PDB file of N, CA and C and ligand atoms in Angstrom:
ATOM      1  N   MET A 110      -6.143 -13.406 -54.792  1.00 47.00           N
ATOM      2  CA  MET A 110      -4.923 -13.095 -54.049  1.00 47.00           C
ATOM      3  C   MET A 110      -3.777 -13.967 -54.551  1.00 47.00           C
ATOM      4  N   ASP A 111      -2.636 -13.342 -54.769  1.00 52.00           N
ATOM      5  CA  ASP A 111      -1.471 -14.104 -55.227  1.00 52.00           C
ATOM      6  C   ASP A 111      -0.911 -14.969 -54.103  1.00 52.00           C
ATOM      7  N   PHE A 112      -0.467 -16.124 -54.484  1.00 55.00           N
ATOM      8  CA  PHE A 112       0.156 -17.021 -53.525  1.00 55.00           C
ATOM      9  C   PHE A 112       1.641 -16.712 -53.475  1.00 55.00           C
ATOM     10  N   ASP A 113       2.089 -16.270 -52.328  1.00 61.00           N
ATOM     11  CA  ASP A 113       3.489 -15.907 -52.187  1.00 61.00           C
ATOM     12  C   ASP A 113       4.240 -17.014 -51.457  1.00 61.00           C
ATOM     13  N   LEU A 114       5.150 -17.647 -52.174  1.00 61.00           N
ATOM     14  CA  LEU A 114       5.882 -18.786 -51.617  1.00 61.00           C
ATOM     15  C   LEU A 114       6.707 -18.391 -50.398  1.00 61.00           C
ATOM     16  N   ASN A 115       7.279 -17.162 -50.455  1.00 72.00           N
ATOM     17  CA  ASN A 115       8.118 -16.748 -49.325  1.00 72.00           C
ATOM     18  C   ASN A 115       7.293 -16.560 -48.063  1.00 72.00           C
ATOM     19  N   ASP A 116       6.105 -15.994 -48.211  1.00 75.00           N
ATOM     20  CA  ASP A 116       5.233 -15.827 -47.051  1.00 75.00           C
ATOM     21  C   ASP A 116       4.887 -17.184 -46.467  1.00 75.00           C
ATOM     22  N   TRP A 117       4.612 -18.129 -47.348  1.00 70.00           N
ATOM     23  CA  TRP A 117       4.247 -19.452 -46.865  1.00 70.00           C
ATOM     24  C   TRP A 117       5.418 -20.075 -46.122  1.00 70.00           C
ATOM     25  N   ASP A 118       6.619 -19.943 -46.665  1.00 84.00           N
ATOM     26  CA  ASP A 118       7.806 -20.470 -45.996  1.00 84.00           C
ATOM     27  C   ASP A 118       7.963 -19.856 -44.618  1.00 84.00           C
ATOM     28  N   ASP A 119       7.804 -18.534 -44.534  1.00 88.00           N
ATOM     29  CA  ASP A 119       7.932 -17.859 -43.244  1.00 88.00           C
ATOM     30  C   ASP A 119       6.956 -18.431 -42.234  1.00 88.00           C
ATOM     31  N   ALA A 120       5.720 -18.631 -42.663  1.00 91.00           N
ATOM     32  CA  ALA A 120       4.699 -19.160 -41.769  1.00 91.00           C
ATOM     33  C   ALA A 120       5.060 -20.583 -41.331  1.00 91.00           C
ATOM     34  N   ALA A 121       5.544 -21.384 -42.277  1.00 91.00           N
ATOM     35  CA  ALA A 121       5.912 -22.769 -41.964  1.00 91.00           C
ATOM     36  C   ALA A 121       7.081 -22.785 -40.978  1.00 91.00           C
ATOM     37  N   ILE A 122       8.046 -21.899 -41.196  1.00 93.00           N
ATOM     38  CA  ILE A 122       9.211 -21.850 -40.305  1.00 93.00           C
ATOM     39  C   ILE A 122       8.797 -21.383 -38.912  1.00 93.00           C
ATOM     40  N   ARG A 123       7.893 -20.416 -38.859  1.00 94.00           N
ATOM     41  CA  ARG A 123       7.395 -19.974 -37.547  1.00 94.00           C
ATOM     42  C   ARG A 123       6.729 -21.124 -36.805  1.00 94.00           C
ATOM     43  N   ALA A 124       5.942 -21.906 -37.529  1.00 96.00           N
ATOM     44  CA  ALA A 124       5.241 -23.039 -36.912  1.00 96.00           C
ATOM     45  C   ALA A 124       6.246 -24.069 -36.404  1.00 96.00           C
ATOM     46  N   GLU A 125       7.311 -24.300 -37.168  1.00 96.00           N
ATOM     47  CA  GLU A 125       8.330 -25.272 -36.756  1.00 96.00           C
ATOM     48  C   GLU A 125       9.113 -24.755 -35.547  1.00 96.00           C
ATOM     49  N   ARG A 126       9.359 -23.431 -35.510  1.00 96.00           N
ATOM     50  CA  ARG A 126      10.052 -22.847 -34.346  1.00 96.00           C
ATOM     51  C   ARG A 126       9.216 -23.039 -33.094  1.00 96.00           C
ATOM     52  N   GLN A 127       7.918 -22.840 -33.253  1.00 97.00           N
ATOM     53  CA  GLN A 127       6.989 -23.003 -32.138  1.00 97.00           C
ATOM     54  C   GLN A 127       7.022 -24.454 -31.636  1.00 97.00           C
ATOM     55  N   LYS A 128       7.046 -25.396 -32.578  1.00 98.00           N
ATOM     56  CA  LYS A 128       7.124 -26.819 -32.223  1.00 98.00           C
ATOM     57  C   LYS A 128       8.410 -27.115 -31.458  1.00 98.00           C
ATOM     58  N   ALA A 129       9.509 -26.500 -31.921  1.00 98.00           N
ATOM     59  CA  ALA A 129      10.802 -26.699 -31.262  1.00 98.00           C
ATOM     60  C   ALA A 129      10.751 -26.171 -29.834  1.00 98.00           C
ATOM     61  N   ARG A 130      10.087 -25.002 -29.656  1.00 97.00           N
ATOM     62  CA  ARG A 130       9.962 -24.432 -28.311  1.00 97.00           C
ATOM     63  C   ARG A 130       9.220 -25.381 -27.383  1.00 97.00           C
ATOM     64  N   GLN A 131       8.154 -26.006 -27.924  1.00 98.00           N
ATOM     65  CA  GLN A 131       7.380 -26.940 -27.107  1.00 98.00           C
ATOM     66  C   GLN A 131       8.211 -28.170 -26.765  1.00 98.00           C
ATOM     67  N   LEU A 132       8.961 -28.672 -27.753  1.00 98.00           N
ATOM     68  CA  LEU A 132       9.789 -29.859 -27.496  1.00 98.00           C
ATOM     69  C   LEU A 132      10.877 -29.559 -26.463  1.00 98.00           C
ATOM     70  N   ARG A 133      11.322 -28.291 -26.407  1.00 97.00           N
ATOM     71  CA  ARG A 133      12.362 -27.911 -25.457  1.00 97.00           C
ATOM     72  C   ARG A 133      11.865 -28.053 -24.011  1.00 97.00           C
ATOM     73  N   GLN A 134      10.536 -28.002 -23.840  1.00 97.00           N
ATOM     74  CA  GLN A 134       9.961 -28.139 -22.494  1.00 97.00           C
ATOM     75  C   GLN A 134       9.692 -29.608 -22.145  1.00 97.00           C
ATOM     76  N   SER A 135       9.901 -30.489 -23.094  1.00 98.00           N
ATOM     77  CA  SER A 135       9.469 -31.881 -22.896  1.00 98.00           C
ATOM     78  C   SER A 135      10.477 -32.708 -22.107  1.00 98.00           C
ATOM     79  N   GLN A 136       9.982 -33.780 -21.524  1.00 98.00           N
ATOM     80  CA  GLN A 136      10.854 -34.706 -20.801  1.00 98.00           C
ATOM     81  C   GLN A 136      11.876 -35.306 -21.745  1.00 98.00           C
ATOM     82  N   TRP A 137      11.474 -35.547 -22.987  1.00 98.00           N
ATOM     83  CA  TRP A 137      12.383 -36.101 -23.990  1.00 98.00           C
ATOM     84  C   TRP A 137      13.628 -35.230 -24.115  1.00 98.00           C
ATOM     85  N   TRP A 138      13.424 -33.911 -24.236  1.00 98.00           N
ATOM     86  CA  TRP A 138      14.562 -33.005 -24.391  1.00 98.00           C
ATOM     87  C   TRP A 138      15.365 -32.919 -23.099  1.00 98.00           C
ATOM     88  N   LYS A 139      14.683 -32.914 -21.952  1.00 98.00           N
ATOM     89  CA  LYS A 139      15.394 -32.836 -20.670  1.00 98.00           C
ATOM     90  C   LYS A 139      16.295 -34.046 -20.492  1.00 98.00           C
ATOM     91  N   ARG A 140      15.819 -35.205 -20.949  1.00 97.00           N
ATOM     92  CA  ARG A 140      16.664 -36.398 -20.888  1.00 97.00           C
ATOM     93  C   ARG A 140      17.850 -36.275 -21.843  1.00 97.00           C
ATOM     94  N   ARG A 141      17.597 -35.713 -23.012  1.00 97.00           N
ATOM     95  CA  ARG A 141      18.676 -35.542 -24.003  1.00 97.00           C
ATOM     96  C   ARG A 141      19.808 -34.674 -23.472  1.00 97.00           C
ATOM     97  N   ILE A 142      19.462 -33.528 -22.858  1.00 98.00           N
ATOM     98  CA  ILE A 142      20.511 -32.622 -22.397  1.00 98.00           C
ATOM     99  C   ILE A 142      21.091 -33.074 -21.061  1.00 98.00           C
ATOM    100  N   ALA A 143      20.366 -33.922 -20.327  1.00 97.00           N
ATOM    101  CA  ALA A 143      20.879 -34.405 -19.036  1.00 97.00           C
ATOM    102  C   ALA A 143      22.184 -35.163 -19.219  1.00 97.00           C
ATOM    103  N   LYS A 144      22.372 -35.745 -20.405  1.00 96.00           N
ATOM    104  CA  LYS A 144      23.623 -36.464 -20.678  1.00 96.00           C
ATOM    105  C   LYS A 144      24.797 -35.492 -20.724  1.00 96.00           C
ATOM    106  N   GLY A 145      24.518 -34.220 -21.026  1.00 98.00           N
ATOM    107  CA  GLY A 145      25.567 -33.197 -21.006  1.00 98.00           C
ATOM    108  C   GLY A 145      26.631 -33.372 -22.072  1.00 98.00           C
ATOM    109  N   VAL A 146      26.216 -33.800 -23.253  1.00 98.00           N
ATOM    110  CA  VAL A 146      27.180 -33.997 -24.344  1.00 98.00           C
ATOM    111  C   VAL A 146      26.681 -33.287 -25.605  1.00 98.00           C
ATOM    112  N   CYS A 147      27.608 -32.531 -26.229  1.00 98.00           N
ATOM    113  CA  CYS A 147      27.270 -31.873 -27.490  1.00 98.00           C
ATOM    114  C   CYS A 147      27.211 -32.924 -28.597  1.00 98.00           C
ATOM    115  N   HIS A 148      26.190 -32.860 -29.430  1.00 97.00           N
ATOM    116  CA  HIS A 148      26.018 -33.847 -30.502  1.00 97.00           C
ATOM    117  C   HIS A 148      27.169 -33.815 -31.501  1.00 97.00           C
ATOM    118  N   TYR A 149      27.729 -32.634 -31.730  1.00 97.00           N
ATOM    119  CA  TYR A 149      28.733 -32.486 -32.786  1.00 97.00           C
ATOM    120  C   TYR A 149      30.154 -32.766 -32.310  1.00 97.00           C
ATOM    121  N   CYS A 150      30.604 -32.046 -31.273  1.00 97.00           N
ATOM    122  CA  CYS A 150      31.997 -32.186 -30.848  1.00 97.00           C
ATOM    123  C   CYS A 150      32.156 -33.232 -29.757  1.00 97.00           C
ATOM    124  N   LYS A 151      31.038 -33.729 -29.204  1.00 97.00           N
ATOM    125  CA  LYS A 151      31.032 -34.780 -28.168  1.00 97.00           C
ATOM    126  C   LYS A 151      31.669 -34.316 -26.856  1.00 97.00           C
ATOM    127  N   ARG A 152      31.934 -33.007 -26.754  1.00 96.00           N
ATOM    128  CA  ARG A 152      32.529 -32.507 -25.523  1.00 96.00           C
ATOM    129  C   ARG A 152      31.477 -32.468 -24.417  1.00 96.00           C
ATOM    130  N   ALA A 153      31.939 -32.709 -23.181  1.00 97.00           N
ATOM    131  CA  ALA A 153      31.048 -32.604 -22.028  1.00 97.00           C
ATOM    132  C   ALA A 153      30.659 -31.142 -21.858  1.00 97.00           C
ATOM    133  N   THR A 154      29.367 -30.883 -21.800  1.00 97.00           N
ATOM    134  CA  THR A 154      28.840 -29.529 -21.703  1.00 97.00           C
ATOM    135  C   THR A 154      27.709 -29.559 -20.682  1.00 97.00           C
ATOM    136  N   SER A 155      27.667 -28.584 -19.796  1.00 97.00           N
ATOM    137  CA  SER A 155      26.604 -28.614 -18.791  1.00 97.00           C
ATOM    138  C   SER A 155      25.250 -28.480 -19.490  1.00 97.00           C
ATOM    139  N   PRO A 156      24.245 -29.229 -18.994  1.00 97.00           N
ATOM    140  CA  PRO A 156      22.926 -29.189 -19.647  1.00 97.00           C
ATOM    141  C   PRO A 156      22.403 -27.773 -19.876  1.00 97.00           C
ATOM    142  N   ALA A 157      22.693 -26.867 -18.927  1.00 96.00           N
ATOM    143  CA  ALA A 157      22.195 -25.490 -19.055  1.00 96.00           C
ATOM    144  C   ALA A 157      22.833 -24.776 -20.246  1.00 96.00           C
ATOM    145  N   ALA A 158      24.023 -25.232 -20.657  1.00 97.00           N
ATOM    146  CA  ALA A 158      24.731 -24.553 -21.746  1.00 97.00           C
ATOM    147  C   ALA A 158      24.428 -25.164 -23.108  1.00 97.00           C
ATOM    148  N   LEU A 159      23.682 -26.253 -23.112  1.00 98.00           N
ATOM    149  CA  LEU A 159      23.372 -26.885 -24.400  1.00 98.00           C
ATOM    150  C   LEU A 159      22.179 -26.194 -25.054  1.00 98.00           C
ATOM    151  N   THR A 160      22.316 -25.899 -26.317  1.00 97.00           N
ATOM    152  CA  THR A 160      21.219 -25.303 -27.066  1.00 97.00           C
ATOM    153  C   THR A 160      20.602 -26.370 -27.961  1.00 97.00           C
ATOM    154  N   MET A 161      19.425 -26.064 -28.462  1.00 97.00           N
ATOM    155  CA  MET A 161      18.743 -27.006 -29.349  1.00 97.00           C
ATOM    156  C   MET A 161      19.056 -26.636 -30.793  1.00 97.00           C
ATOM    157  N   ASP A 162      19.566 -27.602 -31.538  1.00 97.00           N
ATOM    158  CA  ASP A 162      19.934 -27.309 -32.918  1.00 97.00           C
ATOM    159  C   ASP A 162      19.210 -28.232 -33.890  1.00 97.00           C
ATOM    160  N   HIS A 163      18.825 -27.678 -35.023  1.00 96.00           N
ATOM    161  CA  HIS A 163      18.216 -28.481 -36.091  1.00 96.00           C
ATOM    162  C   HIS A 163      19.332 -29.034 -36.985  1.00 96.00           C
ATOM    163  N   LEU A 164      19.422 -30.355 -37.108  1.00 94.00           N
ATOM    164  CA  LEU A 164      20.432 -30.969 -37.986  1.00 94.00           C
ATOM    165  C   LEU A 164      20.302 -30.389 -39.389  1.00 94.00           C
ATOM    166  N   VAL A 165      19.108 -30.481 -39.942  1.00 92.00           N
ATOM    167  CA  VAL A 165      18.803 -29.805 -41.205  1.00 92.00           C
ATOM    168  C   VAL A 165      18.090 -28.509 -40.820  1.00 92.00           C
ATOM    169  N   PRO A 166      18.718 -27.360 -41.117  1.00 89.00           N
ATOM    170  CA  PRO A 166      18.112 -26.080 -40.711  1.00 89.00           C
ATOM    171  C   PRO A 166      16.704 -25.901 -41.276  1.00 89.00           C
ATOM    172  N   LEU A 167      15.878 -25.187 -40.527  1.00 92.00           N
ATOM    173  CA  LEU A 167      14.499 -24.931 -40.976  1.00 92.00           C
ATOM    174  C   LEU A 167      14.494 -24.245 -42.330  1.00 92.00           C
ATOM    175  N   ALA A 168      15.442 -23.336 -42.514  1.00 86.00           N
ATOM    176  CA  ALA A 168      15.490 -22.588 -43.779  1.00 86.00           C
ATOM    177  C   ALA A 168      15.788 -23.501 -44.965  1.00 86.00           C
ATOM    178  N   ARG A 169      16.339 -24.677 -44.662  1.00 86.00           N
ATOM    179  CA  ARG A 169      16.616 -25.608 -45.754  1.00 86.00           C
ATOM    180  C   ARG A 169      15.640 -26.774 -45.759  1.00 86.00           C
ATOM    181  N   GLY A 170      14.497 -26.570 -45.152  1.00 90.00           N
ATOM    182  CA  GLY A 170      13.448 -27.579 -45.227  1.00 90.00           C
ATOM    183  C   GLY A 170      13.440 -28.569 -44.072  1.00 90.00           C
ATOM    184  N   GLY A 171      14.317 -28.347 -43.085  1.00 94.00           N
ATOM    185  CA  GLY A 171      14.323 -29.212 -41.906  1.00 94.00           C
ATOM    186  C   GLY A 171      13.068 -28.985 -41.074  1.00 94.00           C
ATOM    187  N   ARG A 172      12.718 -29.970 -40.256  1.00 95.00           N
ATOM    188  CA  ARG A 172      11.528 -29.855 -39.428  1.00 95.00           C
ATOM    189  C   ARG A 172      11.876 -30.060 -37.957  1.00 95.00           C
ATOM    190  N   SER A 173      10.964 -29.610 -37.091  1.00 97.00           N
ATOM    191  CA  SER A 173      11.174 -29.789 -35.656  1.00 97.00           C
ATOM    192  C   SER A 173      10.676 -31.156 -35.215  1.00 97.00           C
ATOM    193  N   THR A 174      11.381 -32.179 -35.662  1.00 98.00           N
ATOM    194  CA  THR A 174      11.064 -33.541 -35.242  1.00 98.00           C
ATOM    195  C   THR A 174      12.183 -34.022 -34.329  1.00 98.00           C
ATOM    196  N   LYS A 175      11.881 -35.038 -33.515  1.00 97.00           N
ATOM    197  CA  LYS A 175      12.898 -35.525 -32.573  1.00 97.00           C
ATOM    198  C   LYS A 175      14.151 -35.980 -33.301  1.00 97.00           C
ATOM    199  N   GLY A 176      13.990 -36.528 -34.500  1.00 97.00           N
ATOM    200  CA  GLY A 176      15.152 -37.001 -35.245  1.00 97.00           C
ATOM    201  C   GLY A 176      16.012 -35.877 -35.795  1.00 97.00           C
ATOM    202  N   ASN A 177      15.447 -34.674 -35.880  1.00 98.00           N
ATOM    203  CA  ASN A 177      16.180 -33.550 -36.463  1.00 98.00           C
ATOM    204  C   ASN A 177      16.675 -32.560 -35.408  1.00 98.00           C
ATOM    205  N   LEU A 178      16.423 -32.854 -34.126  1.00 98.00           N
ATOM    206  CA  LEU A 178      16.830 -31.927 -33.074  1.00 98.00           C
ATOM    207  C   LEU A 178      17.911 -32.547 -32.207  1.00 98.00           C
ATOM    208  N   VAL A 179      19.021 -31.821 -32.048  1.00 98.00           N
ATOM    209  CA  VAL A 179      20.145 -32.345 -31.270  1.00 98.00           C
ATOM    210  C   VAL A 179      20.667 -31.283 -30.301  1.00 98.00           C
ATOM    211  N   PRO A 180      21.235 -31.745 -29.174  1.00 98.00           N
ATOM    212  CA  PRO A 180      21.866 -30.789 -28.261  1.00 98.00           C
ATOM    213  C   PRO A 180      23.202 -30.330 -28.841  1.00 98.00           C
ATOM    214  N   CYS A 181      23.473 -29.042 -28.689  1.00 98.00           N
ATOM    215  CA  CYS A 181      24.635 -28.437 -29.336  1.00 98.00           C
ATOM    216  C   CYS A 181      25.240 -27.417 -28.375  1.00 98.00           C
ATOM    217  N   CYS A 182      26.585 -27.452 -28.213  1.00 98.00           N
ATOM    218  CA  CYS A 182      27.231 -26.471 -27.339  1.00 98.00           C
ATOM    219  C   CYS A 182      27.292 -25.119 -28.063  1.00 98.00           C
ATOM    220  N   LYS A 183      27.574 -24.067 -27.282  1.00 96.00           N
ATOM    221  CA  LYS A 183      27.550 -22.716 -27.863  1.00 96.00           C
ATOM    222  C   LYS A 183      28.597 -22.558 -28.952  1.00 96.00           C
ATOM    223  N   GLU A 184      29.760 -23.200 -28.728  1.00 97.00           N
ATOM    224  CA  GLU A 184      30.837 -23.066 -29.702  1.00 97.00           C
ATOM    225  C   GLU A 184      30.423 -23.656 -31.052  1.00 97.00           C
ATOM    226  N   CYS A 185      29.866 -24.859 -31.025  1.00 97.00           N
ATOM    227  CA  CYS A 185      29.427 -25.476 -32.283  1.00 97.00           C
ATOM    228  C   CYS A 185      28.297 -24.667 -32.910  1.00 97.00           C
ATOM    229  N   ASN A 186      27.425 -24.170 -32.067  1.00 96.00           N
ATOM    230  CA  ASN A 186      26.315 -23.368 -32.555  1.00 96.00           C
ATOM    231  C   ASN A 186      26.828 -22.155 -33.338  1.00 96.00           C
ATOM    232  N   ASN A 187      27.828 -21.477 -32.763  1.00 96.00           N
ATOM    233  CA  ASN A 187      28.407 -20.311 -33.434  1.00 96.00           C
ATOM    234  C   ASN A 187      29.100 -20.712 -34.726  1.00 96.00           C
ATOM    235  N   LYS A 188      29.849 -21.820 -34.649  1.00 96.00           N
ATOM    236  CA  LYS A 188      30.565 -22.282 -35.837  1.00 96.00           C
ATOM    237  C   LYS A 188      29.589 -22.615 -36.965  1.00 96.00           C
ATOM    238  N   LYS A 189      28.509 -23.282 -36.582  1.00 94.00           N
ATOM    239  CA  LYS A 189      27.534 -23.689 -37.595  1.00 94.00           C
ATOM    240  C   LYS A 189      26.966 -22.461 -38.299  1.00 94.00           C
ATOM    241  N   ARG A 190      26.803 -21.385 -37.537  1.00 92.00           N
ATOM    242  CA  ARG A 190      26.244 -20.167 -38.104  1.00 92.00           C
ATOM    243  C   ARG A 190      27.253 -19.439 -38.999  1.00 92.00           C
ATOM    244  N   GLN A 191      28.539 -19.524 -38.587  1.00 95.00           N
ATOM    245  CA  GLN A 191      29.552 -18.737 -39.294  1.00 95.00           C
ATOM    246  C   GLN A 191      30.163 -19.450 -40.485  1.00 95.00           C
ATOM    247  N   LEU A 192      30.288 -20.780 -40.394  1.00 96.00           N
ATOM    248  CA  LEU A 192      30.995 -21.511 -41.446  1.00 96.00           C
ATOM    249  C   LEU A 192      30.096 -21.793 -42.646  1.00 96.00           C
ATOM    250  N   LEU A 193      30.725 -21.950 -43.782  1.00 94.00           N
ATOM    251  CA  LEU A 193      30.008 -22.400 -44.970  1.00 94.00           C
ATOM    252  C   LEU A 193      29.686 -23.878 -44.771  1.00 94.00           C
ATOM    253  N   PRO A 194      28.617 -24.371 -45.402  1.00 89.00           N
ATOM    254  CA  PRO A 194      28.234 -25.780 -45.214  1.00 89.00           C
ATOM    255  C   PRO A 194      29.420 -26.746 -45.377  1.00 89.00           C
ATOM    256  N   MET A 195      30.296 -26.478 -46.341  1.00 94.00           N
ATOM    257  CA  MET A 195      31.433 -27.358 -46.567  1.00 94.00           C
ATOM    258  C   MET A 195      32.436 -27.295 -45.415  1.00 94.00           C
ATOM    259  N   GLU A 196      32.664 -26.066 -44.921  1.00 96.00           N
ATOM    260  CA  GLU A 196      33.588 -25.891 -43.793  1.00 96.00           C
ATOM    261  C   GLU A 196      33.017 -26.545 -42.538  1.00 96.00           C
ATOM    262  N   TRP A 197      31.714 -26.425 -42.370  1.00 95.00           N
ATOM    263  CA  TRP A 197      31.040 -27.020 -41.223  1.00 95.00           C
ATOM    264  C   TRP A 197      31.185 -28.543 -41.262  1.00 95.00           C
ATOM    265  N   ALA A 198      30.991 -29.125 -42.442  1.00 94.00           N
ATOM    266  CA  ALA A 198      31.118 -30.580 -42.588  1.00 94.00           C
ATOM    267  C   ALA A 198      32.531 -31.032 -42.211  1.00 94.00           C
ATOM    268  N   GLU A 199      33.508 -30.209 -42.606  1.00 96.00           N
ATOM    269  CA  GLU A 199      34.895 -30.516 -42.284  1.00 96.00           C
ATOM    270  C   GLU A 199      35.119 -30.406 -40.777  1.00 96.00           C
ATOM    271  N   TYR A 200      34.571 -29.365 -40.180  1.00 96.00           N
ATOM    272  CA  TYR A 200      34.711 -29.134 -38.731  1.00 96.00           C
ATOM    273  C   TYR A 200      34.159 -30.320 -37.946  1.00 96.00           C
ATOM    274  N   ILE A 201      32.947 -30.762 -38.248  1.00 94.00           N
ATOM    275  CA  ILE A 201      32.372 -31.836 -37.422  1.00 94.00           C
ATOM    276  C   ILE A 201      33.028 -33.184 -37.703  1.00 94.00           C
ATOM    277  N   SER A 202      33.626 -33.326 -38.869  1.00 95.00           N
ATOM    278  CA  SER A 202      34.296 -34.607 -39.138  1.00 95.00           C
ATOM    279  C   SER A 202      35.648 -34.673 -38.440  1.00 95.00           C
ATOM    280  N   SER A 203      36.079 -33.553 -37.810  1.00 94.00           N
ATOM    281  CA  SER A 203      37.373 -33.535 -37.136  1.00 94.00           C
ATOM    282  C   SER A 203      37.281 -34.103 -35.725  1.00 94.00           C
ATOM    283  N   PHE A 204      36.075 -34.450 -35.254  1.00 92.00           N
ATOM    284  CA  PHE A 204      35.934 -34.984 -33.887  1.00 92.00           C
ATOM    285  C   PHE A 204      35.845 -36.503 -33.891  1.00 92.00           C
TER     286      PHE A 204
HETATM  287 ZN1   ZN B 584      29.992 -28.808 -29.583  1.00 85.56          ZN
END
């Protein structure tokens, strides 16, 4: 059987997503969002509105570790998805 790198990546990313889901239920994460602050823009955001974001995206080799997971408001989340990496770097350096 041929070894398909893309299939392996997909499986690894699925496993990391699963890990992130579990961490989202943890006391560690509940304490993180209880502060109610977005990691990127530092704006006060209600804990319910904070999403979990990977600093280094899974698709780029990031992992679901506590050091790579940060609370992120919806606006930053959307921006991160829409902007090019360079534009994103500029956006977060503006805060
Ligand atoms: Zn934000």
